[in-house]
Every structure is written in C-alpha cells, then in structure tokens.
C-alpha cells in the first residue's frame, strides 16, 4: 500500500533574497513497511525532502500525497491533525519537552488526540516496555543520556500507531554503539509492526541498514535503489 | 497535562517568574491598600454623619426638607410612633425639634442649629453622648445645653457658663431662652462641632412654643443594607403627608462621593493593569523566544495552533494567579491589621476634620475590592499574553525546529 507519493515536487528557498532551489522536481512513491534512507551530500536536499514528506513544509510546486490525500494545499490545523495521527517524528537533537518526564513526553501526543489519562498511561507503559525503557518513566530529559532520550523520542513517535516514522539524522548525536542499538530497535519496529521508516542521514551505519536507498544530489534523485 | 506543562514552564526560569510575580504582588497590595484606604475614609465620613446626627432614616412632615422651618412640624406624632414600633427592621428612634437660631454668650455670638432631643432615646440613635469630652449629657432638666468644642471656643464658654438661644418661634415671634452649658462634645467633624447645640426636647419646645410637637424623627435600623427597604415600608405605611428620607436622600453628595471613589478605583486598577500588561508581554515574549525550537517540535508532532495559544496563555494565567493569590492574601492581612489598629494621620487632622473624617483612618477590605483584584489582574495578564501567544502560533515548524 502506498503511504507517500511525491509528484514533481519543487522547493525554492530565498536565502537573503537569492532564490535557492533545494528540490528540483522530485517524484517518488513509498510503500507501507519500507525502510528507506535518503542519503546524499550536505545541501543535497535530504532534510527538505524529509520535511515535505512529513508535511512540515509545503512544496513550491508539485503535490504531496499522504495515504492518497493531497496535503500540499491543506490548512495548518488540518496538516497538524494529519501529522498527529499518521506521522511520527524522530529528530537529531531528540527534542523532548524538557519539563516533562519520559512517560509524560510519550503521553503528550495522545493527550493532543484527546485520549483519556488512564488509556494514555496504559499505552505509554506498553510502548516503554516494548522499547525496554520502563526505568526511565519518571526521568526528565536532562536526567537521561542521549541514547535514552532518543529511545524515548522513538517511543513518542510510535505511540499513536502512525503509519510512517520520519527520522532526521537520528544517530548523529549518538556514539556508534548507542546508534546501532537505536537502529536495531527501529528495524524491529519496522519488522514487527510493519511501520514505514524514512531516514535522512549521511551516517554510513544508517545507510548500511537501508532496504531502499535514495541518493540525492543538488535537489534531484541521483539513485533510488531497493536493496 | 497542559496545566502541568504551564506550571513547570513557569518555574523553568525561576528568577524571571519571581520578578514578574513580585511586580504583580506589589501591584495587588498597592491597589488594595489604596482601595481600602479610600473606602475606609469615605465610609468613615458617611458613618460619622450618620452617627453624629443624620441617623439612617428621618421622618418629617411633608415639605420639611425643602423648607426647614418648625411650622412644618409633625401633626400626628402618635401615628408616626405607632408605625415605627410596628415596622420590622427599626431598631431605635428618637424625636427632635430642630431649627436655625442664634447662640450668644457674654463674649460672642454665633449662628447654628438648635436641636431639642429626647435625652433618653437620642443616645441610642446618635453618638453625641459618647462624644462628650467635658461635663455630662442632658439629664432632662430644663435649660441644659450641650455644645461642640469649636462652638464653645467661639462663644468663649465652658461647663457651667450661660448661653442665650434665639430662634423664630411657631407663631413667628422671636423665641429665646437662657441655657447653661452642661457638656461639651467633640466629633471628627469640625463643621458639626461649631454648628450644633443640643438641649432637651421639652426646653426646645418651650422656647419655640411648639406645645409638645416634634419636627423630626431620627431612626436607626438593624441592618443598614436594608435601609431602602425599610424606608419604602415606612413611606407606604405613613402615606403622602410625611416625608421619609434615608441617609441616601439626606446625604446625596456624600453618597455620590462614595460611589465616585468606587469608580475612581477602576481607573487606578486600569493604570496598574496597563503597567502589568507590558510586564507580562515582555516576560511571555522572552519565554516564547527562548523556546522557539520547542514550539517548533510541538507543532511538528501535531500540536494545533489553538493548543499552542492556550499553552502560552495558561502560563501567563498561572503566573498571574500565583501573583494575585499571594498579593490578595498579603493585601487582605495588611488591610485587616490596619482596620483593627487604624492609620494615624493626626498630622493632617485639621484638613481631615473639615471633611468629617477622624485623625485615625480605618482602611476597609471590601468584597468589591477582592472581586476586582480577582477578576481584573488575571484578565489583564491574559490580555498581555495574547500577543506573545499569537507570536508562538505564527512560528513555522521547519524553521522553528532549526532555530538556535
């Protein structure tokens, strides 16, 4: 089942009045359950592409379909709702809410969905058990290591049962062992739950795990290979 | 959970939050003190007027208040007295004769009000007996007089001295009598103390040839809040031949002043509120700018604009409620203490007594003041946080996440 489709997507930024073409007509499709890595040199458009696929940014031209729905022209609130229900995000800098504990961070997106406290807690515990991070439940981000924070971020991303997880350089701030463990975890989530993972990364360890590798260069797909 | 986030965010920058709260607390205490002092002062003016002579309600023959002459005496006193005894809410009453006249001593003379009072009932209605500083109150014997200290000074008389009272009698002739000063009183109103002279009802009736008639009934009621209801009831019972006037009718300027002070307080609330708005805008803007990346992440994971807006507003509300709560508690304790001990403004006595206020002001904590603080200060804080909250909602997730 197709979860993401991009049709001739262009993105042009203005850098101090100078137009910069970050994406130059990208078209691609991603199917449910794929484990995709978008790689490429710095400035090739990886993060821009990931942002557009995650409906965080709008294309200058072209169309983006999430589960067959064109999201390129929707209102902010509608897009927020789609992100909340269908997408999970893992950021390079973890970006947990610093004033909340791990458990509360995981519960947060469920709260946005209006799920009651008891159900939230039970689901959060379930996910924490699955990711083996129960002992972190009452810890705040500043009391956790980078690897622990990133695992909590993954738990936050998957807790609403989204169909797609977008991860922007998720291992960039982790040592190789912790990064490897995180990738193991993500691979397991992909395998066990048929979750679609899309990474943007230039970390070879991440690229090595890809089952589909999309290489970008100068805003164009240079290579798209199923491995 | 939104409240938990707001609460914890408030304490993220403890010092900044404390400074904002202190500014709110100082504002609340200042406005409550100012309100309490103003209300205390004007209420004291009103209470003093009511307590020294006006009482809660007065009954006269119709037309007396517009033409205060003794010819407008009460024609059926027994009807009035029977009505007063049978009206719920009436606590006590006294009957009076009152007229303008001239008081003379061997040394000087002065115009004033000669008031004949029922010396047994009057102390239950007004506070002249309690305000005596020299001598004694009227005993019921004829030709006794009690005067204010300032009038005594002007006439250069003391206890035991004689004064002559002269006024127009019922038949139009000049009625006069010789009185002996038995008591000197001092109230908080200098104007009252140099104008009023009290004698027994019988002495006044005799001098003015009123033959047992009275001009005025002064009434106190159980609950001042019921004054309009009791007045209306007395009016209904006595009919059109009598004028029944509450202190609100008798002291319109003072009552208007009380109301005016209340309205002025809203202006002061607004000025303090305005100062607070800018403080809150500044604080909340700082708070939003410090957390741009965090807002970006929240939006990225699906937080709608309305939630972002509510989150910022809630933080401002938490700050305001904490500041207001502490300020309210401190202001209330301060006012309760000052209400018990008073504020001694004896250095301004001359000015205060000319307004009928004592040298010691007892600030009052009113429910209006508390309600105004509880409503206006948090509302002001919310008003001040609208702009920062809107700023937060206008962030673009992509650029906000990358913001350093």
Coordinates of C-alpha atoms in Angstrom, one line a residue:
Chain A
X1 CA 0.0 0.0 0.0
X2 CA 1.3 3.4 -1.0
X3 CA 1.8 5.7 2.0
X4 CA 3.6 8.6 0.4
X5 CA 3.6 9.9 -3.2
X6 CA 5.5 12.9 -4.4
X7 CA 4.7 14.3 -7.9
X8 CA 7.3 16.7 -9.4
X9 CA 8.0 18.4 -6.1
X10 CA 10.0 21.6 -6.3
X11 CA 11.1 23.7 -3.3
X12 CA 12.8 27.0 -3.7
X13 CA 14.1 29.0 -0.7
X14 CA 15.0 32.6 -0.5
X15 CA 18.5 33.0 1.0
X16 CA 18.8 36.7 1.7
X17 CA 16.8 37.4 -1.4
X18 CA 18.7 34.9 -3.5
X19 CA 16.5 32.0 -4.6
X20 CA 17.9 28.6 -3.8
X21 CA 16.4 25.5 -5.4
X22 CA 16.5 22.8 -2.8
X23 CA 14.4 20.3 -4.7
X24 CA 14.0 20.3 -8.5
X25 CA 11.0 18.2 -9.4
X26 CA 11.2 15.1 -7.3
X27 CA 8.7 12.3 -7.9
X28 CA 8.7 9.1 -5.8
X29 CA 6.4 6.6 -4.0
X30 CA 6.9 4.9 -0.7
X31 CA 5.0 1.8 0.2
X32 CA 3.8 0.7 3.7
X33 CA 6.6 -1.1 5.6
X34 CA 9.5 0.2 3.7
X35 CA 12.8 1.0 5.5
X36 CA 14.1 3.9 3.4
X37 CA 17.2 6.0 3.8
X38 CA 17.6 9.3 2.0
X39 CA 21.3 10.0 1.7
X40 CA 23.4 12.5 -0.1
X41 CA 26.0 15.2 0.5
X42 CA 25.3 18.2 2.6
X43 CA 23.0 20.6 0.8
X44 CA 21.6 17.9 -1.5
X45 CA 18.1 18.5 -0.1
X46 CA 17.7 15.5 2.3
X47 CA 16.1 17.4 5.2
X48 CA 14.0 19.5 2.8
X49 CA 12.6 16.3 1.2
X50 CA 12.0 14.7 4.6
X51 CA 10.2 17.9 5.8
X52 CA 8.0 17.9 2.8
X53 CA 7.2 14.2 3.1
X54 CA 6.3 14.9 6.8
X55 CA 4.1 17.8 5.8
X56 CA 6.3 20.1 7.9
X57 CA 6.9 22.2 4.8
X58 CA 5.0 22.9 1.6
X59 CA 6.4 22.4 -1.9
X60 CA 6.8 25.5 -4.1
X61 CA 5.4 23.4 -6.9
X62 CA 4.1 19.8 -7.2
X63 CA 2.0 17.7 -5.0
X64 CA 2.5 15.5 -1.9
X65 CA 0.1 12.7 -1.1
X66 CA -0.1 11.1 2.3
X67 CA -2.1 7.9 2.2
X68 CA -3.7 9.2 -1.1
X69 CA -4.6 12.6 0.4
X70 CA -3.0 15.7 -1.2
X71 CA -1.5 17.6 1.8
X72 CA 0.2 20.3 -0.2
X73 CA -2.8 22.7 -0.1
X74 CA -4.3 21.9 3.3
X75 CA -4.7 24.4 6.2
X76 CA -2.2 24.4 9.1
X77 CA -4.6 22.8 11.5
X78 CA -5.6 20.1 9.1
X79 CA -2.0 19.3 8.4
X80 CA -1.3 19.3 12.2
X81 CA -4.0 16.7 12.7
X82 CA -2.6 14.6 9.9
X83 CA 0.9 14.7 11.4
X84 CA -0.5 13.8 14.8
X85 CA -2.4 10.8 13.5
X86 CA -0.4 9.5 10.7
X87 CA 3.2 10.5 11.2
X88 CA 5.8 10.1 13.9
X89 CA 9.0 12.2 14.1
X90 CA 12.4 11.5 15.5
X91 CA 14.8 14.4 15.5
X92 CA 18.6 14.6 15.5
X93 CA 18.5 16.6 18.8
X94 CA 15.8 14.3 20.4
X95 CA 13.7 17.4 21.1
X96 CA 11.8 16.0 24.1
X97 CA 9.8 18.5 26.1
X98 CA 12.3 19.4 28.9
X99 CA 9.7 20.0 31.6
X100 CA 8.0 16.6 31.1
X101 CA 9.2 13.2 32.3
X102 CA 9.8 10.4 29.8
X103 CA 6.4 9.0 30.5
X104 CA 4.7 12.4 30.1
X105 CA 6.6 13.0 26.9
X106 CA 5.3 9.8 25.4
X107 CA 1.8 10.5 26.6
X108 CA 1.9 14.0 25.2
X109 CA 0.8 13.2 21.6
X110 CA -2.0 11.0 23.0
X111 CA -3.2 14.0 25.0
X112 CA -3.3 16.0 21.8
X113 CA -5.5 13.3 20.4
X114 CA -7.9 13.7 23.4
X115 CA -7.2 10.2 24.8
X116 CA -8.1 9.9 28.5
X117 CA -5.4 9.8 31.1
X118 CA -5.8 6.1 32.0
X119 CA -5.7 4.9 28.5
X120 CA -2.7 7.2 27.8
X121 CA -0.8 5.8 30.7
X122 CA -1.5 2.2 29.9
X123 CA -0.5 2.7 26.2
X124 CA 2.7 4.6 27.2
X125 CA 3.7 1.8 29.6
X126 CA 3.1 -0.7 26.9
X127 CA 5.4 1.1 24.4
X128 CA 8.0 1.7 27.1
X129 CA 8.0 -2.0 27.9
X130 CA 8.4 -2.9 24.3
X131 CA 11.4 -0.4 24.0
X132 CA 12.8 -1.5 27.3
X133 CA 12.8 2.0 28.8
X134 CA 10.4 1.5 31.7
X135 CA 13.0 2.5 34.2
X136 CA 13.1 6.0 32.5
X137 CA 9.5 6.7 33.1
X138 CA 9.9 9.3 35.8
X139 CA 13.1 10.9 34.5
X140 CA 13.2 14.2 32.7
X141 CA 15.3 14.7 29.6
X142 CA 18.2 16.3 31.5
X143 CA 18.5 13.2 33.6
X144 CA 18.9 10.9 30.6
X145 CA 21.7 10.1 28.3
X146 CA 21.4 10.9 24.6
X147 CA 20.7 7.3 23.7
X148 CA 18.0 7.1 26.3
X149 CA 16.4 10.4 25.1
X150 CA 16.4 9.1 21.6
X151 CA 14.6 5.9 22.6
X152 CA 12.0 8.0 24.4
X153 CA 11.7 10.1 21.3
X154 CA 11.1 6.9 19.3
X155 CA 8.5 5.8 21.8
X156 CA 6.8 9.2 21.4
X157 CA 6.9 8.8 17.6
X158 CA 5.3 5.4 17.6
X159 CA 2.8 5.6 20.5
X160 CA -0.1 6.9 18.3
X161 CA 0.4 4.0 15.9
X162 CA 1.3 6.2 12.9
X163 CA 1.9 4.6 9.5
X164 CA 5.1 6.5 8.9
X165 CA 8.1 7.4 11.0
X166 CA 10.4 10.2 9.7
X167 CA 13.8 10.3 11.3
X168 CA 16.1 13.2 10.6
X169 CA 19.7 12.2 11.3
X170 CA 18.6 10.2 14.4
X171 CA 22.0 8.8 15.2
X172 CA 24.0 12.0 14.6
X173 CA 24.4 12.8 18.2
X174 CA 24.9 9.2 19.4
X175 CA 28.0 7.1 19.8
X176 CA 28.2 4.1 17.4
X177 CA 27.1 1.5 19.9
X178 CA 24.1 3.5 21.0
X179 CA 23.3 4.5 17.4
X180 CA 23.5 0.8 16.5
X181 CA 21.1 -0.2 19.3
X182 CA 18.7 2.5 18.2
X183 CA 18.7 1.3 14.6
X184 CA 18.2 -2.3 15.9
X185 CA 15.1 -1.0 17.7
X186 CA 13.8 0.8 14.7
X187 CA 14.4 -2.3 12.5
X188 CA 12.5 -4.4 15.0
X189 CA 9.6 -1.9 15.0
X190 CA 9.6 -2.0 11.2
X191 CA 9.6 -5.7 11.1
X192 CA 7.2 -6.4 14.0
X193 CA 4.7 -3.6 13.2
X194 CA 5.2 -3.1 9.5
X195 CA 5.9 0.6 10.3
X196 CA 7.4 2.6 7.5
X197 CA 10.7 4.3 8.4
X198 CA 12.2 7.1 6.4
X199 CA 15.5 8.4 7.4
X200 CA 17.6 11.3 6.2
X201 CA 21.2 10.6 7.0
X202 CA 24.7 10.6 5.8
X203 CA 25.8 8.2 8.6
X204 CA 27.1 5.1 6.9
X205 CA 25.8 2.9 9.7
X206 CA 22.3 4.1 8.8
X207 CA 22.8 3.7 5.1
X208 CA 24.0 0.2 5.6
X209 CA 20.7 -0.7 7.2
X210 CA 18.6 0.7 4.4
X211 CA 16.4 -1.6 2.4
X212 CA 15.8 1.2 0.0
X213 CA 18.4 3.9 -0.6
X214 CA 17.6 7.2 -2.2
X215 CA 20.6 9.2 -3.1
X216 CA 20.0 12.9 -3.6
X217 CA 22.3 15.4 -5.3
X218 CA 21.6 19.0 -6.0
X219 CA 17.9 18.6 -5.3
X220 CA 17.4 15.7 -7.7
X221 CA 17.3 11.9 -7.1
X222 CA 20.6 10.5 -8.3
X223 CA 19.8 7.0 -7.5
X224 CA 16.9 5.1 -6.0
X225 CA 17.7 1.5 -5.2
X226 CA 15.8 -1.2 -3.4
X227 CA 18.5 -3.3 -1.6
Chain B
X1 CA -1.3 17.9 31.2
X2 CA -1.3 21.3 29.6
X3 CA -1.6 22.8 33.1
X4 CA 1.4 20.6 34.2
X5 CA 3.4 21.9 31.3
X6 CA 2.4 25.5 32.1
X7 CA 3.2 25.1 35.8
X8 CA 6.6 23.6 35.1
X9 CA 7.4 26.1 32.4
X10 CA 6.7 29.0 34.9
X11 CA 9.4 27.6 37.1
X12 CA 11.9 27.0 34.3
X13 CA 13.3 30.5 34.7
X14 CA 12.6 30.8 38.4
X15 CA 14.1 34.3 38.8
X16 CA 12.2 35.8 35.9
X17 CA 8.9 34.3 37.2
X18 CA 9.6 35.5 40.7
X19 CA 10.3 39.1 39.5
X20 CA 7.0 39.1 37.5
X21 CA 5.1 37.7 40.5
X22 CA 6.6 40.3 42.8
X23 CA 5.5 43.0 40.5
X24 CA 2.0 41.6 40.4
X25 CA 2.0 41.2 44.2
X26 CA 3.2 44.7 44.8
X27 CA 0.6 46.0 42.3
X28 CA -2.2 44.0 44.0
X29 CA -1.2 45.1 47.5
X30 CA -0.9 48.7 46.4
X31 CA -4.2 48.8 44.7
X32 CA -5.9 47.0 47.6
X33 CA -4.3 49.4 50.1
X34 CA -5.4 52.4 48.1
X35 CA -8.9 51.0 47.7
X36 CA -9.2 50.1 51.3
X37 CA -7.9 53.5 52.5
X38 CA -10.3 55.4 50.1
X39 CA -13.3 53.3 51.0
X40 CA -12.4 53.5 54.7
X41 CA -12.1 57.3 54.5
X42 CA -15.4 57.9 52.7
X43 CA -17.2 55.3 54.7
X44 CA -16.0 56.9 57.9
X45 CA -17.2 60.3 56.6
X46 CA -20.6 58.7 56.0
X47 CA -20.7 56.8 59.2
X48 CA -19.7 59.9 61.2
X49 CA -22.5 61.9 59.5
X50 CA -25.0 59.1 60.2
X51 CA -23.7 58.5 63.7
X52 CA -23.5 62.1 64.8
X53 CA -26.9 63.4 63.7
X54 CA -28.4 62.2 60.4
X55 CA -29.2 58.6 61.5
X56 CA -30.4 56.0 59.0
X57 CA -33.8 57.4 58.3
X58 CA -35.6 60.6 59.2
X59 CA -39.3 61.3 59.2
X60 CA -40.7 64.8 58.8
X61 CA -44.0 66.4 57.8
X62 CA -44.2 66.6 54.1
X63 CA -42.1 69.6 52.7
X64 CA -39.9 70.0 55.7
X65 CA -36.7 69.0 53.9
X66 CA -37.2 71.8 51.3
X67 CA -38.4 74.4 53.8
X68 CA -36.8 73.6 57.2
X69 CA -39.0 75.7 59.5
X70 CA -40.7 74.5 62.6
X71 CA -44.1 75.4 61.2
X72 CA -43.7 72.2 59.2
X73 CA -43.9 70.1 62.4
X74 CA -45.3 66.6 62.5
X75 CA -49.0 66.8 63.1
X76 CA -49.7 63.2 64.2
X77 CA -46.7 62.1 66.2
X78 CA -48.7 59.2 67.7
X79 CA -49.3 57.8 64.2
X80 CA -45.6 58.0 63.4
X81 CA -44.5 56.5 66.7
X82 CA -47.1 53.6 66.4
X83 CA -45.8 53.0 62.8
X84 CA -42.2 52.9 64.0
X85 CA -42.9 50.5 66.8
X86 CA -44.7 48.2 64.3
X87 CA -42.2 48.2 61.5
X88 CA -39.7 45.3 61.3
X89 CA -36.1 46.3 61.0
X90 CA -36.5 49.5 63.0
X91 CA -34.0 49.3 65.9
X92 CA -34.4 52.6 67.8
X93 CA -35.8 56.0 67.2
X94 CA -35.7 59.4 68.7
X95 CA -37.8 62.6 68.3
X96 CA -36.4 66.0 67.8
X97 CA -37.1 69.7 67.3
X98 CA -34.6 71.4 65.1
X99 CA -34.3 75.0 64.0
X100 CA -31.7 77.6 62.9
X101 CA -31.0 80.1 65.6
X102 CA -28.5 82.4 67.2
X103 CA -26.4 81.4 70.2
X104 CA -24.9 84.1 72.3
X105 CA -22.7 84.2 75.3
X106 CA -21.4 87.2 77.2
X107 CA -18.4 87.3 74.9
X108 CA -19.6 86.4 71.4
X109 CA -22.5 85.0 69.4
X110 CA -22.8 82.5 66.5
X111 CA -25.4 81.2 64.2
X112 CA -26.1 77.5 64.5
X113 CA -28.6 74.7 64.8
X114 CA -30.6 74.4 68.0
X115 CA -31.7 70.8 68.4
X116 CA -34.1 69.6 71.0
X117 CA -33.7 65.9 71.6
X118 CA -35.4 63.2 73.7
X119 CA -32.4 62.9 76.0
X120 CA -33.3 59.3 76.9
X121 CA -33.7 57.9 73.4
X122 CA -31.2 60.1 71.4
X123 CA -28.1 58.3 72.7
X124 CA -29.5 55.1 71.2
X125 CA -29.7 56.8 67.8
X126 CA -26.7 59.2 67.6
X127 CA -23.2 59.4 69.2
X128 CA -23.2 62.8 70.8
X129 CA -23.4 61.5 74.3
X130 CA -20.4 59.2 73.5
X131 CA -18.5 62.2 72.1
X132 CA -18.6 64.3 75.2
X133 CA -15.2 65.4 76.3
X134 CA -16.3 67.7 79.2
X135 CA -19.2 67.8 81.5
X136 CA -22.2 65.5 81.2
X137 CA -25.1 64.7 78.9
X138 CA -28.5 66.2 79.1
X139 CA -30.3 65.0 82.2
X140 CA -33.8 66.1 81.3
X141 CA -33.7 69.2 83.5
X142 CA -34.8 72.4 81.7
X143 CA -32.3 74.9 80.2
X144 CA -29.4 72.4 79.9
X145 CA -27.3 72.6 76.7
X146 CA -24.6 70.5 75.2
X147 CA -22.4 72.2 72.6
X148 CA -19.5 71.4 70.3
X149 CA -15.9 72.3 71.4
X150 CA -15.5 74.7 68.5
X151 CA -18.7 76.5 69.2
X152 CA -17.7 76.7 72.9
X153 CA -14.4 78.2 71.7
X154 CA -16.1 80.7 69.5
X155 CA -18.6 81.7 72.3
X156 CA -15.7 81.5 74.8
X157 CA -17.8 79.4 77.2
X158 CA -17.1 76.4 79.3
X159 CA -19.0 74.0 81.6
X160 CA -21.5 75.9 83.8
X161 CA -21.5 79.0 81.6
X162 CA -24.7 80.6 80.3
X163 CA -25.7 81.0 76.6
X164 CA -28.8 82.5 75.1
X165 CA -30.6 80.8 72.3
X166 CA -32.8 82.7 69.9
X167 CA -34.9 81.4 67.1
X168 CA -38.1 82.1 65.3
X169 CA -41.0 80.5 67.3
X170 CA -44.0 78.7 65.9
X171 CA -46.1 81.9 66.0
X172 CA -43.4 83.9 64.1
X173 CA -42.2 85.8 67.1
X174 CA -38.7 85.6 68.3
X175 CA -38.4 82.8 70.9
X176 CA -35.5 82.9 73.3
X177 CA -34.2 81.2 76.4
X178 CA -31.3 81.1 78.7
X179 CA -29.3 77.8 78.8
X180 CA -26.5 76.6 80.9
X181 CA -23.7 74.6 79.3
X182 CA -23.6 71.1 80.9
X183 CA -21.5 69.3 78.4
X184 CA -19.0 69.9 75.5
X185 CA -18.6 67.3 72.8
X186 CA -16.0 66.8 70.1
X187 CA -16.7 64.8 67.0
X188 CA -14.5 64.2 64.0
X189 CA -16.3 67.0 62.1
X190 CA -15.1 70.5 62.8
X191 CA -18.1 71.9 60.9
X192 CA -20.5 69.9 63.1
X193 CA -18.7 71.0 66.3
X194 CA -19.1 74.6 65.6
X195 CA -22.7 74.5 64.4
X196 CA -24.8 72.2 66.7
X197 CA -26.3 72.9 70.1
X198 CA -28.4 70.2 71.8
X199 CA -30.9 70.8 74.5
X200 CA -33.8 68.7 75.9
X201 CA -36.9 68.3 73.7
X202 CA -39.0 70.0 76.3
X203 CA -36.7 73.0 76.6
X204 CA -36.7 73.5 72.8
X205 CA -40.5 73.0 72.5
X206 CA -40.9 75.6 75.3
X207 CA -38.6 78.1 73.7
X208 CA -40.2 77.7 70.3
X209 CA -43.8 77.5 71.7
X210 CA -44.2 74.1 69.9
X211 CA -46.5 72.8 72.7
X212 CA -45.3 69.2 72.7
X213 CA -45.0 68.9 68.9
X214 CA -41.9 67.5 67.2
X215 CA -40.3 68.2 63.9
X216 CA -38.2 65.2 63.2
X217 CA -37.9 61.5 63.9
X218 CA -34.5 60.0 63.7
X219 CA -34.4 56.3 63.2
X220 CA -31.7 53.6 63.3
X221 CA -32.3 50.2 61.7
X222 CA -30.9 46.8 62.4
X223 CA -29.2 46.4 59.0
X224 CA -28.0 49.4 57.1
X225 CA -28.1 47.3 53.9
X226 CA -31.9 47.2 54.3
X227 CA -32.2 51.0 54.5
X228 CA -34.1 51.4 51.2
X229 CA -36.5 48.6 52.0
X230 CA -37.3 49.9 55.5
X231 CA -37.7 53.5 54.1
X232 CA -40.0 52.2 51.4
X233 CA -42.1 50.3 54.0
X234 CA -42.3 53.4 56.3
X235 CA -43.3 55.6 53.3
X236 CA -46.0 53.1 52.4
X237 CA -47.4 53.0 55.9
X238 CA -47.3 56.7 56.6
X239 CA -48.6 57.9 53.3
X240 CA -48.2 61.2 51.5
X241 CA -48.4 63.5 54.5
X242 CA -45.0 62.6 55.6
X243 CA -41.6 62.6 54.1
X244 CA -39.5 59.5 54.9
X245 CA -35.9 60.1 53.9
X246 CA -33.0 57.6 54.1
X247 CA -29.4 58.8 54.6
X248 CA -29.0 58.3 50.9
X249 CA -31.6 61.0 50.3
X250 CA -30.3 63.2 53.1
X251 CA -26.6 63.0 52.2
X252 CA -26.6 62.8 48.4
X253 CA -23.2 64.5 48.0
X254 CA -21.5 62.1 50.4
X255 CA -23.2 59.0 48.9
X256 CA -22.2 60.3 45.4
X257 CA -18.6 60.6 46.7
X258 CA -18.6 57.0 47.9
X259 CA -19.8 55.9 44.5
X260 CA -17.3 58.2 42.8
X261 CA -14.4 56.7 44.8
X262 CA -15.5 53.3 43.7
X263 CA -15.4 54.4 40.1
X264 CA -12.1 56.1 40.5
X265 CA -10.7 52.8 41.8
X266 CA -11.4 51.2 38.5
X267 CA -9.3 53.9 36.8
X268 CA -6.5 53.1 39.2
X269 CA -7.0 49.4 38.5
X270 CA -6.7 50.1 34.8
X271 CA -3.5 52.1 35.3
X272 CA -1.9 49.4 37.3
X273 CA -3.3 46.8 34.9
X274 CA -1.8 48.7 32.0
X275 CA 1.7 48.7 33.7
X276 CA 1.2 44.9 34.3
X277 CA 0.3 44.3 30.7
X278 CA 3.6 45.5 29.5
X279 CA 5.4 43.4 32.1
X280 CA 3.6 40.3 31.1
X281 CA 4.1 41.0 27.4
X282 CA 7.8 41.3 28.0
X283 CA 8.0 38.2 30.1
X284 CA 5.9 36.0 27.9
X285 CA 7.7 37.2 24.8
X286 CA 11.0 36.3 26.4
X287 CA 9.6 32.9 27.3
X288 CA 8.4 32.3 23.8
X289 CA 11.6 33.4 22.1
X290 CA 13.6 31.1 24.5
X291 CA 11.5 28.1 23.4
X292 CA 11.1 28.7 19.7
X293 CA 12.7 25.3 18.9
X294 CA 10.4 23.6 21.5
X295 CA 7.3 25.2 19.9
X296 CA 8.6 24.0 16.5
X297 CA 8.8 20.4 17.8
X298 CA 5.4 20.6 19.4
X299 CA 3.9 21.8 16.2
X300 CA 5.8 19.2 14.2
X301 CA 4.4 16.4 16.3
X302 CA 0.9 17.7 15.7
X303 CA 0.1 20.4 18.2
X304 CA -2.5 22.7 16.7
X305 CA -2.2 26.5 16.9
X306 CA -5.1 26.7 19.3
X307 CA -3.2 24.4 21.7
X308 CA 0.0 26.5 21.4
X309 CA -2.0 29.6 22.0
X310 CA -3.7 28.1 25.1
X311 CA -0.4 26.9 26.4
X312 CA 1.2 30.4 26.4
X313 CA -2.0 31.9 27.8
X314 CA -2.1 29.3 30.5
X315 CA 1.4 30.0 31.6
X316 CA 0.6 33.7 31.9
X317 CA -2.5 32.8 33.8
X318 CA -0.6 30.6 36.2
X319 CA 1.9 33.5 36.8
X320 CA -1.0 36.0 37.3
X321 CA -3.0 33.7 39.6
X322 CA 0.0 33.0 41.8
X323 CA 0.9 36.7 42.0
X324 CA -2.7 37.6 42.5
X325 CA -3.3 34.9 45.2
X326 CA -0.2 35.9 47.2
X327 CA -0.9 39.6 46.7
X328 CA -4.5 39.1 47.7
X329 CA -3.5 37.3 50.9
X330 CA -0.9 39.8 51.8
X331 CA -3.2 42.8 51.0
X332 CA -6.0 41.2 53.0
X333 CA -3.8 40.6 56.0
X334 CA -2.4 44.2 55.8
X335 CA -5.9 45.7 55.5
X336 CA -7.3 43.5 58.3
X337 CA -4.4 44.7 60.6
X338 CA -4.8 48.3 59.6
X339 CA -8.6 48.0 60.0
X340 CA -8.0 46.9 63.6
X341 CA -5.3 49.4 64.5
X342 CA -6.0 52.3 62.1
X343 CA -3.7 54.6 60.4
X344 CA -2.9 57.7 62.4
X345 CA -3.0 60.7 60.2
X346 CA -3.1 63.2 63.1
X347 CA -0.6 65.4 61.2
X348 CA -3.5 66.1 58.8
X349 CA -6.2 66.5 61.4
X350 CA -7.3 70.0 60.5
X351 CA -7.9 69.0 56.9
X352 CA -9.5 65.7 57.8
X353 CA -11.9 67.1 60.4
X354 CA -13.1 69.7 57.9
X355 CA -14.2 66.7 55.7
X356 CA -15.7 64.9 58.7
X357 CA -13.0 62.2 58.9
X358 CA -11.2 61.4 62.1
X359 CA -7.4 61.6 62.6
X360 CA -7.3 57.8 62.5
X361 CA -8.4 56.1 59.3
X362 CA -9.5 52.5 59.4
X363 CA -9.0 51.1 55.9
X364 CA -11.6 48.5 54.9
X365 CA -11.3 45.3 53.0
X366 CA -14.4 45.1 50.8
X367 CA -15.7 42.2 48.7
X368 CA -15.7 44.7 45.7
X369 CA -12.0 45.2 46.1
X370 CA -11.3 41.5 46.4
X371 CA -13.5 40.7 43.4
X372 CA -11.9 43.5 41.3
X373 CA -8.5 42.1 42.0
X374 CA -9.5 38.6 41.3
X375 CA -11.1 39.5 38.0
X376 CA -9.0 42.4 36.7
X377 CA -5.5 41.2 37.4
X378 CA -5.7 37.8 35.8
X379 CA -7.7 39.3 32.9
X380 CA -5.0 41.8 32.4
X381 CA -2.4 39.1 32.4
X382 CA -4.3 37.2 29.8
X383 CA -4.7 40.4 27.8
X384 CA -0.9 40.9 28.0
X385 CA -0.2 37.4 26.9
X386 CA -2.3 37.5 23.7
X387 CA 0.5 39.0 21.6
X388 CA 3.2 36.5 22.7
X389 CA 0.8 33.7 22.3
X390 CA 0.0 34.8 18.8
X391 CA 3.7 35.1 18.1
X392 CA 4.1 31.5 19.1
X393 CA 1.3 30.3 16.8
X394 CA 2.8 32.1 13.9
X395 CA 6.1 30.1 14.1
X396 CA 6.8 27.8 11.2
X397 CA 7.7 24.3 12.5
X398 CA 10.5 23.8 10.0
X399 CA 12.4 27.0 10.8
X400 CA 11.5 26.8 14.5
X401 CA 13.0 23.4 14.9
X402 CA 16.3 24.6 13.4
X403 CA 16.2 27.8 15.4
X404 CA 19.3 28.2 17.7

